[in-house]
Short mmCIF file of N, CA, C and O in Angstrom, two decimals:
data_model
loop_
_atom_site.label_atom_id
_atom_site.label_comp_id
_atom_site.label_asym_id
_atom_site.label_seq_id
_atom_site.Cartn_x
_atom_site.Cartn_y
_atom_site.Cartn_z
N MET A 156 62.46 63.58 38.53
CA MET A 156 62.69 62.73 39.68
C MET A 156 61.49 61.83 39.92
O MET A 156 60.42 62.26 40.09
N LYS A 157 61.69 60.50 39.95
CA LYS A 157 60.60 59.51 40.23
C LYS A 157 60.34 59.39 41.69
O LYS A 157 61.24 59.20 42.42
N ASP A 158 59.05 59.56 41.97
CA ASP A 158 58.55 59.31 43.35
C ASP A 158 58.33 57.78 43.63
O ASP A 158 57.47 57.24 43.00
N THR A 159 59.09 57.27 44.54
CA THR A 159 58.97 55.80 44.72
C THR A 159 58.04 55.45 45.98
O THR A 159 57.82 54.23 46.30
N ARG A 160 57.44 56.46 46.55
CA ARG A 160 56.49 56.11 47.63
C ARG A 160 55.27 55.47 47.11
O ARG A 160 54.83 55.74 45.94
N PRO A 161 54.62 54.60 47.91
CA PRO A 161 53.42 53.87 47.42
C PRO A 161 52.29 54.78 47.35
O PRO A 161 52.08 55.65 48.21
N ILE A 162 51.38 54.65 46.30
CA ILE A 162 50.17 55.44 46.26
C ILE A 162 49.15 54.87 47.23
O ILE A 162 48.51 55.64 47.91
N HIS A 163 49.00 53.48 47.17
CA HIS A 163 48.00 52.94 48.07
C HIS A 163 48.70 52.05 49.00
O HIS A 163 49.41 51.14 48.61
N LEU A 164 48.42 52.25 50.26
CA LEU A 164 48.98 51.45 51.37
C LEU A 164 48.28 50.19 51.63
O LEU A 164 47.04 50.37 51.84
N ASN A 165 48.88 49.04 51.67
CA ASN A 165 48.13 47.82 52.05
C ASN A 165 48.53 47.57 53.57
O ASN A 165 49.64 47.10 53.81
N LEU A 166 47.58 47.85 54.36
CA LEU A 166 47.89 47.69 55.81
C LEU A 166 48.12 46.28 56.25
O LEU A 166 48.63 45.97 57.27
N PHE A 167 47.67 45.27 55.41
CA PHE A 167 47.91 43.84 55.75
C PHE A 167 49.33 43.45 55.40
O PHE A 167 49.82 42.39 55.88
N GLN A 168 50.05 44.25 54.78
CA GLN A 168 51.51 43.89 54.37
C GLN A 168 52.47 44.69 55.22
O GLN A 168 53.65 44.29 55.30
N ILE A 169 51.99 45.63 55.90
CA ILE A 169 52.83 46.40 56.86
C ILE A 169 52.98 45.55 58.16
O ILE A 169 52.01 45.11 58.67
N LYS A 170 54.25 45.42 58.73
CA LYS A 170 54.50 44.69 59.93
C LYS A 170 54.52 45.73 61.05
O LYS A 170 55.45 46.50 61.18
N PHE A 171 53.45 45.78 61.88
CA PHE A 171 53.38 46.67 62.97
C PHE A 171 54.09 46.08 64.20
O PHE A 171 54.10 44.94 64.39
N PRO A 172 54.84 46.89 64.93
CA PRO A 172 55.44 46.47 66.22
C PRO A 172 54.35 46.11 67.25
O PRO A 172 53.29 46.67 67.13
N VAL A 173 54.75 45.25 68.28
CA VAL A 173 53.80 44.90 69.19
C VAL A 173 53.17 46.20 70.01
O VAL A 173 52.07 46.12 70.34
N THR A 174 54.08 47.11 70.18
CA THR A 174 53.56 48.37 70.88
C THR A 174 52.42 49.03 70.08
O THR A 174 51.54 49.59 70.72
N ALA A 175 52.60 49.05 68.81
CA ALA A 175 51.52 49.64 67.98
C ALA A 175 50.27 48.87 68.02
O ALA A 175 49.10 49.36 68.10
N ILE A 176 50.44 47.57 67.89
CA ILE A 176 49.20 46.73 68.00
C ILE A 176 48.43 46.84 69.29
O ILE A 176 47.19 46.91 69.26
N ILE A 177 49.19 46.91 70.31
CA ILE A 177 48.55 47.09 71.65
C ILE A 177 47.82 48.45 71.73
O ILE A 177 46.63 48.55 72.12
N SER A 178 48.32 49.43 71.18
CA SER A 178 47.76 50.74 71.22
C SER A 178 46.57 50.80 70.29
O SER A 178 45.51 51.38 70.59
N ILE A 179 46.61 50.19 69.06
CA ILE A 179 45.45 50.25 68.27
C ILE A 179 44.23 49.40 68.77
O ILE A 179 43.18 49.84 68.73
N LEU A 180 44.63 48.23 69.35
CA LEU A 180 43.50 47.42 70.00
C LEU A 180 43.00 48.09 71.14
O LEU A 180 41.72 47.91 71.50
N HIS A 181 43.69 48.88 71.87
CA HIS A 181 43.18 49.66 73.01
C HIS A 181 42.16 50.62 72.51
O HIS A 181 41.07 50.76 73.13
N ARG A 182 42.47 51.32 71.41
CA ARG A 182 41.44 52.18 70.87
C ARG A 182 40.18 51.60 70.36
O ARG A 182 39.06 52.01 70.55
N ILE A 183 40.37 50.50 69.67
CA ILE A 183 39.18 49.74 69.10
C ILE A 183 38.45 49.23 70.26
O ILE A 183 37.15 49.28 70.19
N SER A 184 38.98 48.60 71.34
CA SER A 184 38.22 48.10 72.36
C SER A 184 37.50 49.16 73.11
O SER A 184 36.28 49.05 73.56
N GLY A 185 38.07 50.39 73.20
CA GLY A 185 37.43 51.52 73.90
C GLY A 185 36.23 51.92 73.04
O GLY A 185 35.18 52.25 73.53
N PHE A 186 36.34 52.03 71.74
CA PHE A 186 35.30 52.38 70.86
C PHE A 186 34.07 51.44 70.92
O PHE A 186 32.97 51.80 71.04
N ILE A 187 34.41 50.04 70.96
CA ILE A 187 33.36 49.11 71.00
C ILE A 187 32.64 49.13 72.48
O ILE A 187 31.46 49.04 72.57
N LEU A 188 33.51 49.30 73.49
CA LEU A 188 32.94 49.49 74.86
C LEU A 188 32.01 50.64 75.02
O LEU A 188 31.09 50.59 75.74
N PHE A 189 32.30 51.68 74.30
CA PHE A 189 31.45 52.91 74.28
C PHE A 189 29.99 52.54 74.01
O PHE A 189 29.12 53.15 74.56
N PHE A 190 29.86 51.60 73.13
CA PHE A 190 28.42 51.22 72.67
C PHE A 190 27.90 50.02 73.56
O PHE A 190 26.69 49.86 73.57
N CYS A 191 28.76 49.24 74.15
CA CYS A 191 28.33 48.08 74.88
C CYS A 191 28.03 48.46 76.36
O CYS A 191 27.10 47.84 76.91
N ILE A 192 28.71 49.34 76.93
CA ILE A 192 28.43 49.73 78.25
C ILE A 192 26.90 50.16 78.54
O ILE A 192 26.33 49.75 79.54
N PRO A 193 26.39 50.97 77.75
CA PRO A 193 24.98 51.32 77.93
C PRO A 193 24.08 50.13 77.88
O PRO A 193 23.23 49.95 78.62
N LEU A 194 24.33 49.07 77.12
CA LEU A 194 23.59 47.85 77.04
C LEU A 194 23.76 47.20 78.35
O LEU A 194 22.65 46.58 78.84
N LEU A 195 24.92 46.99 78.91
CA LEU A 195 25.10 46.37 80.13
C LEU A 195 24.44 47.06 81.31
O LEU A 195 23.95 46.49 82.20
N LEU A 196 24.39 48.47 81.25
CA LEU A 196 23.78 49.19 82.35
C LEU A 196 22.33 49.02 82.24
O LEU A 196 21.56 48.91 83.26
N TRP A 197 21.73 48.95 81.05
CA TRP A 197 20.33 48.58 80.82
C TRP A 197 20.02 47.26 81.40
O TRP A 197 18.95 47.06 82.09
N ALA A 198 20.84 46.24 81.09
CA ALA A 198 20.60 44.88 81.64
C ALA A 198 20.77 44.91 83.23
O ALA A 198 19.92 44.23 83.85
N LEU A 199 21.61 45.61 83.76
CA LEU A 199 21.61 45.78 85.19
C LEU A 199 20.44 46.35 85.70
O LEU A 199 19.90 45.92 86.80
N ASP A 200 20.03 47.50 85.11
CA ASP A 200 18.79 48.16 85.56
C ASP A 200 17.59 47.25 85.52
O ASP A 200 16.80 47.16 86.45
N CYS A 201 17.43 46.50 84.38
CA CYS A 201 16.41 45.50 84.26
C CYS A 201 16.42 44.35 85.37
O CYS A 201 15.37 44.05 85.99
N SER A 202 17.62 43.94 85.67
CA SER A 202 17.78 42.79 86.59
C SER A 202 17.55 43.34 88.09
O SER A 202 17.13 42.57 88.88
N LEU A 203 17.77 44.58 88.32
CA LEU A 203 17.59 45.06 89.68
C LEU A 203 16.14 45.60 89.92
O LEU A 203 15.71 45.89 91.00
N SER A 204 15.26 45.82 88.84
CA SER A 204 14.01 46.54 88.94
C SER A 204 13.02 45.52 89.44
O SER A 204 12.23 45.93 90.29
N SER A 205 13.03 44.28 89.09
CA SER A 205 12.09 43.35 89.62
C SER A 205 12.58 41.90 89.49
O SER A 205 13.59 41.67 88.74
N ALA A 206 11.81 41.05 90.04
CA ALA A 206 12.23 39.54 89.97
C ALA A 206 12.00 39.04 88.51
O ALA A 206 12.85 38.21 87.95
N GLN A 207 10.96 39.63 87.80
CA GLN A 207 10.78 39.19 86.36
C GLN A 207 11.82 39.72 85.47
O GLN A 207 12.22 39.10 84.52
N GLY A 208 12.34 41.01 85.86
CA GLY A 208 13.38 41.57 84.94
C GLY A 208 14.69 40.76 85.26
O GLY A 208 15.48 40.47 84.22
N PHE A 209 14.95 40.25 86.47
CA PHE A 209 16.12 39.49 86.75
C PHE A 209 16.01 38.19 85.96
O PHE A 209 16.95 37.74 85.32
N ASP A 210 14.91 37.46 86.00
CA ASP A 210 14.67 36.24 85.22
C ASP A 210 14.87 36.39 83.78
O ASP A 210 15.42 35.49 83.13
N CYS A 211 14.40 37.46 83.27
CA CYS A 211 14.51 37.74 81.86
C CYS A 211 15.95 37.97 81.47
O CYS A 211 16.46 37.27 80.53
N ILE A 212 16.67 38.76 82.18
CA ILE A 212 18.09 39.01 81.87
C ILE A 212 18.98 37.72 82.09
O ILE A 212 19.86 37.46 81.40
N GLN A 213 18.63 36.95 83.08
CA GLN A 213 19.28 35.78 83.35
C GLN A 213 19.06 34.67 82.24
O GLN A 213 19.95 33.94 81.86
N SER A 214 17.90 34.61 81.76
CA SER A 214 17.57 33.75 80.66
C SER A 214 18.28 34.17 79.39
O SER A 214 18.76 33.29 78.62
N ILE A 215 18.46 35.56 79.19
CA ILE A 215 19.22 35.96 78.00
C ILE A 215 20.58 35.56 78.07
O ILE A 215 21.35 35.18 77.16
N ILE A 216 21.31 35.85 79.20
CA ILE A 216 22.73 35.76 79.46
C ILE A 216 23.08 34.30 79.72
O ILE A 216 23.98 33.70 79.17
N VAL A 217 22.45 33.59 80.77
CA VAL A 217 22.86 32.31 81.26
C VAL A 217 22.24 31.15 80.48
O VAL A 217 22.80 30.27 80.03
N GLY A 218 20.88 31.44 79.99
CA GLY A 218 20.26 30.41 79.39
C GLY A 218 20.48 30.26 77.84
O GLY A 218 19.89 29.44 77.22
N ASN A 219 21.16 31.18 77.33
CA ASN A 219 21.33 31.33 75.84
C ASN A 219 22.82 31.34 75.44
O ASN A 219 23.60 32.09 76.09
N MET A 220 23.20 30.39 74.62
CA MET A 220 24.68 30.36 74.27
C MET A 220 25.26 31.66 73.57
O MET A 220 26.28 32.19 73.89
N ALA A 221 24.36 32.37 72.71
CA ALA A 221 24.70 33.55 71.98
C ALA A 221 24.98 34.63 73.13
O ALA A 221 25.79 35.46 73.12
N GLY A 222 24.02 34.68 74.12
CA GLY A 222 24.18 35.60 75.22
C GLY A 222 25.43 35.44 76.03
O GLY A 222 26.04 36.45 76.42
N LYS A 223 25.81 34.21 76.27
CA LYS A 223 27.04 33.93 76.97
C LYS A 223 28.22 34.33 76.25
O LYS A 223 29.12 35.01 76.80
N ILE A 224 28.18 34.08 74.89
CA ILE A 224 29.42 34.51 74.09
C ILE A 224 29.49 36.02 73.99
O ILE A 224 30.54 36.58 74.13
N ILE A 225 28.40 36.66 73.83
CA ILE A 225 28.43 38.20 73.72
C ILE A 225 28.84 38.78 75.15
O ILE A 225 29.65 39.64 75.10
N THR A 226 28.33 38.22 76.22
CA THR A 226 28.72 38.66 77.51
C THR A 226 30.29 38.40 77.74
O THR A 226 31.02 39.28 78.22
N TRP A 227 30.76 37.23 77.33
CA TRP A 227 32.16 37.00 77.36
C TRP A 227 32.99 37.85 76.54
O TRP A 227 34.15 38.38 76.95
N LEU A 228 32.60 38.19 75.31
CA LEU A 228 33.39 39.04 74.49
C LEU A 228 33.47 40.55 75.04
O LEU A 228 34.42 41.22 75.11
N VAL A 229 32.27 41.04 75.60
CA VAL A 229 32.23 42.27 76.23
C VAL A 229 33.22 42.39 77.39
O VAL A 229 33.94 43.38 77.50
N LEU A 230 33.04 41.41 78.27
CA LEU A 230 33.97 41.34 79.45
C LEU A 230 35.44 41.15 79.09
O LEU A 230 36.41 41.73 79.77
N ALA A 231 35.68 40.45 78.01
CA ALA A 231 37.03 40.20 77.60
C ALA A 231 37.61 41.60 77.06
O ALA A 231 38.75 41.88 77.34
N MET A 232 36.75 42.32 76.26
CA MET A 232 37.21 43.65 75.88
C MET A 232 37.47 44.72 77.03
O MET A 232 38.43 45.42 76.99
N LEU A 233 36.58 44.51 78.02
CA LEU A 233 36.70 45.33 79.14
C LEU A 233 38.02 44.94 79.95
O LEU A 233 38.75 45.94 80.35
N CYS A 234 38.31 43.70 80.09
CA CYS A 234 39.58 43.28 80.78
C CYS A 234 40.76 43.87 79.97
O CYS A 234 41.74 44.40 80.61
N TYR A 235 40.82 43.61 78.66
CA TYR A 235 41.90 44.04 77.77
C TYR A 235 42.09 45.56 77.85
O TYR A 235 43.13 46.11 78.16
N HIS A 236 40.95 46.33 77.85
CA HIS A 236 40.99 47.78 77.80
C HIS A 236 41.55 48.30 79.13
O HIS A 236 42.29 49.26 79.05
N LEU A 237 41.14 47.62 80.25
CA LEU A 237 41.57 48.01 81.55
C LEU A 237 43.09 47.76 81.70
O LEU A 237 43.87 48.74 82.16
N LEU A 238 43.65 46.69 81.27
CA LEU A 238 44.99 46.38 81.34
C LEU A 238 45.81 47.30 80.43
O LEU A 238 46.82 47.87 80.87
N ALA A 239 45.37 47.53 79.23
CA ALA A 239 46.12 48.45 78.33
C ALA A 239 46.07 49.91 78.81
O ALA A 239 47.03 50.60 78.62
N GLY A 240 44.91 50.15 79.39
CA GLY A 240 44.80 51.57 79.94
C GLY A 240 45.81 51.78 81.21
O GLY A 240 46.30 52.89 81.26
N ILE A 241 45.86 50.78 82.00
CA ILE A 241 47.01 50.85 83.04
C ILE A 241 48.20 50.97 82.60
O ILE A 241 49.12 51.77 82.96
N ARG A 242 48.59 50.22 81.45
CA ARG A 242 49.94 50.40 80.74
C ARG A 242 50.10 51.84 80.26
O ARG A 242 51.19 52.41 80.49
N HIS A 243 49.12 52.44 79.66
CA HIS A 243 49.25 53.72 79.09
C HIS A 243 49.47 54.73 80.34
O HIS A 243 50.13 55.76 80.19
N LEU A 244 48.69 54.56 81.38
CA LEU A 244 48.92 55.36 82.47
C LEU A 244 50.24 55.40 83.09
O LEU A 244 50.94 56.39 83.47
N LEU A 245 50.87 54.15 83.16
CA LEU A 245 52.18 54.01 83.71
C LEU A 245 53.17 54.58 82.67
O LEU A 245 54.23 55.17 83.09
N MET A 246 52.84 54.53 81.41
CA MET A 246 53.82 55.22 80.38
C MET A 246 53.75 56.75 80.57
O MET A 246 54.69 57.41 80.45
N ASP A 247 52.55 57.32 80.90
CA ASP A 247 52.36 58.67 81.15
C ASP A 247 53.22 59.19 82.34
O ASP A 247 53.67 60.24 82.43
N TRP A 248 53.35 58.26 83.34
CA TRP A 248 54.17 58.57 84.55
C TRP A 248 55.66 58.32 84.43
O TRP A 248 56.42 58.54 85.36
N GLY A 249 56.06 57.92 83.16
CA GLY A 249 57.47 57.72 82.86
C GLY A 249 57.94 56.37 82.94
O GLY A 249 59.13 56.19 82.77
N CYS A 250 57.04 55.36 83.20
CA CYS A 250 57.53 54.01 83.19
C CYS A 250 57.56 53.33 81.71
O CYS A 250 56.66 53.83 80.98
N PHE A 251 58.34 52.51 81.48
CA PHE A 251 58.37 51.86 80.16
C PHE A 251 58.55 52.75 78.94
O PHE A 251 57.98 52.57 77.88
N GLU A 252 59.34 53.77 79.16
CA GLU A 252 59.48 54.77 78.03
C GLU A 252 60.62 54.28 77.04
O GLU A 252 60.58 54.80 75.91
N THR A 253 61.36 53.27 77.45
CA THR A 253 62.40 52.89 76.40
C THR A 253 61.74 51.84 75.49
O THR A 253 60.63 51.37 75.68
N LEU A 254 62.40 51.60 74.32
CA LEU A 254 61.82 50.63 73.36
C LEU A 254 61.71 49.25 74.06
O LEU A 254 60.66 48.53 73.77
N ARG A 255 62.67 48.76 74.72
CA ARG A 255 62.70 47.56 75.44
C ARG A 255 61.57 47.48 76.43
O ARG A 255 60.84 46.50 76.54
N GLY A 256 61.45 48.46 77.24
CA GLY A 256 60.33 48.57 78.28
C GLY A 256 59.02 48.54 77.65
O GLY A 256 58.04 47.90 78.15
N GLY A 257 58.79 49.28 76.56
CA GLY A 257 57.51 49.28 75.75
C GLY A 257 57.10 47.87 75.33
O GLY A 257 56.00 47.47 75.42
N LYS A 258 58.18 47.23 74.82
CA LYS A 258 57.83 45.88 74.19
C LYS A 258 57.48 44.97 75.31
O LYS A 258 56.53 44.10 75.28
N ILE A 259 58.30 45.01 76.49
CA ILE A 259 58.06 44.16 77.58
C ILE A 259 56.66 44.29 78.17
O ILE A 259 55.83 43.48 78.44
N SER A 260 56.28 45.62 78.32
CA SER A 260 55.06 45.96 79.01
C SER A 260 53.81 45.52 77.99
O SER A 260 52.78 45.12 78.43
N SER A 261 54.06 45.57 76.67
CA SER A 261 53.11 45.11 75.81
C SER A 261 52.82 43.64 75.84
O SER A 261 51.67 43.24 75.84
N TRP A 262 53.87 42.85 75.91
CA TRP A 262 53.74 41.39 76.06
C TRP A 262 53.14 41.06 77.43
O TRP A 262 52.35 40.05 77.46
N VAL A 263 53.39 41.83 78.48
CA VAL A 263 52.85 41.57 79.76
C VAL A 263 51.34 41.77 79.64
O VAL A 263 50.48 41.03 80.11
N VAL A 264 50.90 42.78 78.95
CA VAL A 264 49.36 43.08 78.78
C VAL A 264 48.77 41.98 78.04
O VAL A 264 47.66 41.52 78.32
N ILE A 265 49.36 41.47 76.94
CA ILE A 265 48.89 40.42 76.11
C ILE A 265 48.67 39.12 77.02
O ILE A 265 47.65 38.54 76.97
N VAL A 266 49.71 38.79 77.74
CA VAL A 266 49.72 37.53 78.54
C VAL A 266 48.74 37.65 79.66
O VAL A 266 47.85 36.75 79.84
N LEU A 267 48.60 38.72 80.33
CA LEU A 267 47.67 38.94 81.31
C LEU A 267 46.21 39.02 80.84
O LEU A 267 45.29 38.39 81.44
N ALA A 268 46.01 39.56 79.73
CA ALA A 268 44.74 39.74 79.13
C ALA A 268 44.22 38.23 78.71
O ALA A 268 43.12 37.92 78.89
N VAL A 269 45.11 37.45 78.07
CA VAL A 269 44.80 36.17 77.67
C VAL A 269 44.38 35.30 78.92
O VAL A 269 43.31 34.57 78.95
N ILE A 270 45.12 35.40 79.94
CA ILE A 270 44.92 34.70 81.23
C ILE A 270 43.52 35.04 81.78
O ILE A 270 42.73 34.27 82.11
N LEU A 271 43.31 36.37 81.90
CA LEU A 271 41.97 36.86 82.38
C LEU A 271 40.84 36.55 81.50
O LEU A 271 39.77 36.12 82.00
N ILE A 272 40.96 36.49 80.26
CA ILE A 272 39.87 36.16 79.34
C ILE A 272 39.59 34.65 79.42
O ILE A 272 38.36 34.33 79.39
N ILE A 273 40.64 33.80 79.55
CA ILE A 273 40.37 32.42 79.77
C ILE A 273 39.66 32.23 81.08
O ILE A 273 38.67 31.40 81.10
N LEU A 274 40.04 32.85 82.11
CA LEU A 274 39.37 32.69 83.43
C LEU A 274 37.93 33.24 83.37
O LEU A 274 37.15 32.57 83.97
N LEU A 275 37.70 34.28 82.62
CA LEU A 275 36.34 34.70 82.54
C LEU A 275 35.50 33.66 81.78
O LEU A 275 34.29 33.46 82.12
N GLY A 276 36.08 33.05 80.72
CA GLY A 276 35.25 32.01 80.06
C GLY A 276 35.05 30.87 80.95
O GLY A 276 33.86 30.25 80.87
N VAL A 277 36.01 30.50 81.80
CA VAL A 277 35.72 29.30 82.68
C VAL A 277 34.69 29.77 83.82
O VAL A 277 33.82 28.83 84.07
N TRP A 278 34.75 30.97 84.23
CA TRP A 278 33.81 31.45 85.19
C TRP A 278 32.33 31.50 84.55
O TRP A 278 31.38 31.16 85.21
N LEU A 279 32.27 31.91 83.35
CA LEU A 279 30.86 32.05 82.74
C LEU A 279 30.28 30.64 82.37
O LEU A 279 29.12 30.52 82.47
N TRP A 280 31.12 29.71 82.07
CA TRP A 280 30.63 28.38 81.68
C TRP A 280 30.77 27.52 82.87
O TRP A 280 30.37 26.46 82.96
#
């Protein structure tokens, strides 16, 4: 009997549903935030320790285009992770358990995240 299952899966050819994409991106954003939050806390500590520290952090974030972009990306991940986390908590409470409800809540998270990320970019620049 011939086994027709693929030996090597090409993840770029598999069409994931929107609910799976939201869940995977939630995990990725959480992993990246795990490493970014200590840097943000260090920047907060430096900026609150003295006027020179505040000026240094301000010149890195506000005076530097790369600093603005990195700050924007970290805040964008934080917004997305927060929205997707709220969605997961609501699902744990029994909301959006149907396939249709899961898809709708996934699209709501995407739309709200895009709106918040754009607003963050406008606020930073």
